[in-house]
């Protein structure tokens, strides 16, 4: 079992930045691919970034490309989501998720087995 804990959410003005962290614990984390998702009220959960365990490959949807950046510190079992130039439409609960698949980039929530509890990001305009 893998446990994921997100942190770093909060209230920020439009144009500002936040860095979210996802700390993993439990069974050995080696080989897991990680995704960051978000879900706004009344909307479906959507992916905002994904990264393979090696960090060699990443994915961003067009809605955040150029503004968000995913990175990882394998030594700390932690994945980060740097969010810049935030917009009001980025307001959502942000979740990190893990999939036991070496080298995979998964873009849908059903492909991930482990989820954190989420952290709220609110961008004021």
XYZ file of C-alpha atoms in Angstrom:
125
model
C 0.000 0.000 0.000
C 1.248 3.454 -0.916
C 0.176 6.507 1.057
C 0.240 9.932 -0.580
C -0.027 13.246 1.246
C -0.383 16.546 -0.582
C 0.552 19.915 0.853
C 1.162 23.455 -0.283
C -2.304 24.554 -1.294
C -3.786 27.877 -0.300
C -5.166 31.195 -1.437
C -3.242 33.173 -4.027
C -3.999 36.136 -6.263
C -4.276 35.733 -9.999
C -0.841 35.819 -11.565
C 0.769 34.372 -8.483
C 2.515 31.059 -7.864
C 2.203 28.042 -5.617
C 4.201 24.859 -5.239
C 2.390 21.711 -4.246
C 4.155 18.717 -2.745
C 3.160 15.064 -2.747
C 4.985 12.927 -0.202
C 4.818 9.160 -0.573
C 5.234 6.518 2.104
C 4.478 2.852 2.596
C 5.705 0.133 0.295
C 8.766 0.868 -1.848
C 7.865 3.632 -4.228
C 10.322 2.720 -6.931
C 8.812 2.322 -10.361
C 5.634 4.319 -9.819
C 4.465 6.971 -12.234
C 2.820 10.017 -10.705
C 0.033 12.281 -11.830
C -1.417 15.513 -10.521
C -5.150 15.996 -10.998
C -7.610 18.686 -10.058
C -11.334 18.808 -9.534
C -13.411 21.950 -9.391
C -16.979 21.971 -8.014
C -19.393 20.459 -10.504
C -16.625 19.379 -12.870
C -14.900 16.110 -13.606
C -11.449 15.351 -12.268
C -8.833 16.282 -14.858
C -5.132 15.705 -15.183
C -2.778 18.663 -15.003
C 0.605 16.909 -15.070
C 2.215 13.479 -15.109
C 5.756 12.189 -14.764
C 7.496 8.856 -15.050
C 9.533 7.537 -12.145
C 12.804 8.360 -13.850
C 11.576 11.868 -14.569
C 12.562 11.477 -18.193
C 9.035 11.962 -19.511
C 6.335 14.419 -18.531
C 2.896 15.382 -19.783
C 0.829 18.570 -19.513
C -2.543 19.351 -21.053
C -2.794 22.535 -23.077
C -4.674 24.278 -20.270
C -1.565 24.408 -18.057
C 1.321 23.921 -20.500
C 3.940 26.595 -19.989
C 2.564 27.524 -16.561
C 2.797 24.297 -14.546
C 5.856 22.141 -14.027
C 6.091 18.702 -12.419
C 9.293 17.436 -10.859
C 10.391 14.798 -8.384
C 12.990 14.049 -5.751
C 13.308 10.276 -5.616
C 15.539 10.454 -2.580
C 12.734 12.151 -0.662
C 9.914 10.170 -2.302
C 8.321 13.514 -3.139
C 6.778 14.923 -6.282
C 6.234 18.645 -6.790
C 3.872 20.708 -8.901
C 5.082 24.238 -9.516
C 2.193 26.437 -10.625
C 2.919 29.859 -12.073
C 0.759 32.567 -13.630
C -2.255 31.192 -11.822
C -5.725 32.007 -13.092
C -9.096 31.939 -11.390
C -10.005 28.873 -13.446
C -7.157 26.986 -11.734
C -9.202 27.025 -8.534
C -9.832 23.409 -7.522
C -8.864 20.643 -5.157
C -5.574 19.200 -6.361
C -4.749 15.528 -5.943
C -1.641 13.481 -6.568
C -1.946 9.895 -7.687
C 0.386 6.957 -8.235
C 0.358 4.109 -10.723
C 2.589 1.064 -10.478
C 3.939 1.222 -13.991
C 7.547 1.911 -14.804
C 7.889 4.466 -17.551
C 4.158 5.038 -18.080
C 2.410 8.345 -18.624
C -1.242 7.905 -17.670
C -3.735 10.664 -18.405
C -6.971 9.360 -16.894
C -7.854 8.980 -13.238
C -8.972 5.362 -13.571
C -5.411 4.364 -14.469
C -4.082 5.356 -11.048
C -4.348 3.090 -8.021
C -3.332 5.337 -5.148
C -4.589 8.805 -4.291
C -3.885 11.495 -1.772
C -6.562 13.354 0.171
C -6.253 16.522 -1.890
C -5.260 20.103 -1.186
C -7.347 23.177 -1.975
C -6.008 25.824 -4.331
C -7.999 29.037 -4.582
C -7.016 31.765 -7.020
C -8.668 35.125 -6.472
C -9.166 37.457 -9.400
